[in-house]
CSV table of C-alpha atoms in Angstrom, one decimal:
chain,number,residue,atom,x,y,z
A,1,MET,CA,-50.9,-17.8,-56.1
A,2,LYS,CA,-52.1,-15.1,-58.3
A,3,VAL,CA,-53.4,-16.1,-61.5
A,4,GLN,CA,-53.1,-13.3,-64.1
A,5,ARG,CA,-55.3,-13.1,-67.6
A,6,LYS,CA,-54.6,-11.3,-70.6
A,7,THR,CA,-56.9,-10.6,-73.4
A,8,ALA,CA,-55.9,-11.4,-77.0
A,9,LEU,CA,-57.6,-11.0,-80.4
A,10,VAL,CA,-57.1,-14.0,-82.0
A,11,ASP,CA,-58.7,-13.7,-85.2
A,12,GLY,CA,-61.0,-11.3,-86.6
A,13,GLU,CA,-61.9,-8.5,-88.8
A,14,PHE,CA,-63.0,-4.6,-88.6
A,15,TYR,CA,-65.4,-2.3,-90.2
A,16,PRO,CA,-65.1,1.2,-89.1
A,17,GLU,CA,-67.3,2.0,-91.9
A,18,ALA,CA,-70.4,0.4,-93.6
A,19,LYS,CA,-69.5,-0.4,-96.9
A,20,ALA,CA,-72.1,-2.0,-99.8
A,21,ASP,CA,-69.5,-4.4,-101.5
A,22,SER,CA,-67.7,-6.0,-98.4
A,23,ALA,CA,-68.8,-9.6,-97.4
A,24,PRO,CA,-67.6,-9.9,-94.0
A,25,ASN,CA,-66.3,-13.3,-92.2
A,26,ARG,CA,-68.0,-14.8,-89.5
A,27,PHE,CA,-65.2,-16.0,-86.5
A,28,GLU,CA,-66.1,-18.5,-83.8
A,29,ILE,CA,-63.9,-20.6,-81.7
A,30,ALA,CA,-64.5,-24.3,-82.4
A,31,ALA,CA,-62.6,-25.8,-80.4
A,32,LEU,CA,-59.5,-25.5,-77.1
A,33,LEU,CA,-57.4,-28.4,-77.5
A,34,ASP,CA,-54.1,-29.6,-76.5
A,35,LEU,CA,-53.0,-31.1,-80.6
A,36,ASN,CA,-49.0,-30.8,-79.9
A,37,GLY,CA,-48.6,-32.3,-76.8
A,38,ASP,CA,-47.4,-29.7,-75.2
A,39,CYS,CA,-49.6,-29.7,-72.0
A,40,LYS,CA,-50.9,-26.4,-73.2
A,41,ILE,CA,-54.6,-25.2,-74.7
A,42,ASP,CA,-54.3,-24.8,-78.6
A,43,ILE,CA,-57.1,-22.5,-79.9
A,44,VAL,CA,-58.9,-23.5,-83.1
A,45,VAL,CA,-60.7,-20.7,-85.0
A,46,ARG,CA,-63.4,-21.4,-88.0
A,47,SER,CA,-64.1,-18.7,-90.1
A,48,ALA,CA,-66.4,-18.3,-93.2
A,49,TYR,CA,-67.9,-16.4,-95.6
A,50,TYR,CA,-70.5,-16.5,-98.0
A,51,GLU,CA,-68.6,-18.6,-100.5
A,52,GLY,CA,-65.3,-20.0,-98.3
A,53,ASP,CA,-64.7,-21.6,-94.9
A,54,GLU,CA,-61.2,-21.5,-93.2
A,55,ILE,CA,-59.6,-23.7,-89.7
A,56,SER,CA,-57.1,-22.2,-88.1
A,57,VAL,CA,-54.8,-23.4,-85.3
A,58,TYR,CA,-53.2,-21.1,-82.5
A,59,GLU,CA,-50.7,-21.6,-80.0
A,60,TYR,CA,-50.5,-19.1,-77.3
A,61,GLN,CA,-46.3,-18.1,-76.4
A,62,PRO,CA,-45.2,-15.4,-74.0
A,63,SER,CA,-45.2,-13.0,-77.3
A,64,GLY,CA,-48.4,-13.7,-78.1
A,65,VAL,CA,-50.8,-15.8,-79.7
A,66,ASN,CA,-49.7,-17.2,-83.3
A,67,GLU,CA,-50.8,-19.0,-86.3
A,68,VAL,CA,-49.6,-22.5,-86.6
A,69,LEU,CA,-52.0,-24.3,-89.2
A,70,SER,CA,-54.9,-22.8,-91.3
A,71,VAL,CA,-56.3,-24.7,-94.3
A,72,GLY,CA,-59.6,-23.4,-96.4
A,73,CYS,CA,-61.9,-23.5,-99.2
A,74,GLY,CA,-63.6,-21.1,-101.3
A,75,LEU,CA,-63.3,-18.3,-103.6
């Protein structure tokens, strides 16, 4: 059986040029879990910046990666 792999950007930011007043976020995969019981892995991403934090949950679907839940706090 041939296995196909896909690479997809789940979340992130791009800064083609440095900006003095920008505060970039840090993104990391916090967990890979089956949160909704559909036997598929869901991706939990944590993002943070100097005054805030956010957790987002993504589902992989044939059309791509879709955010299904997000909660955060900060300014």
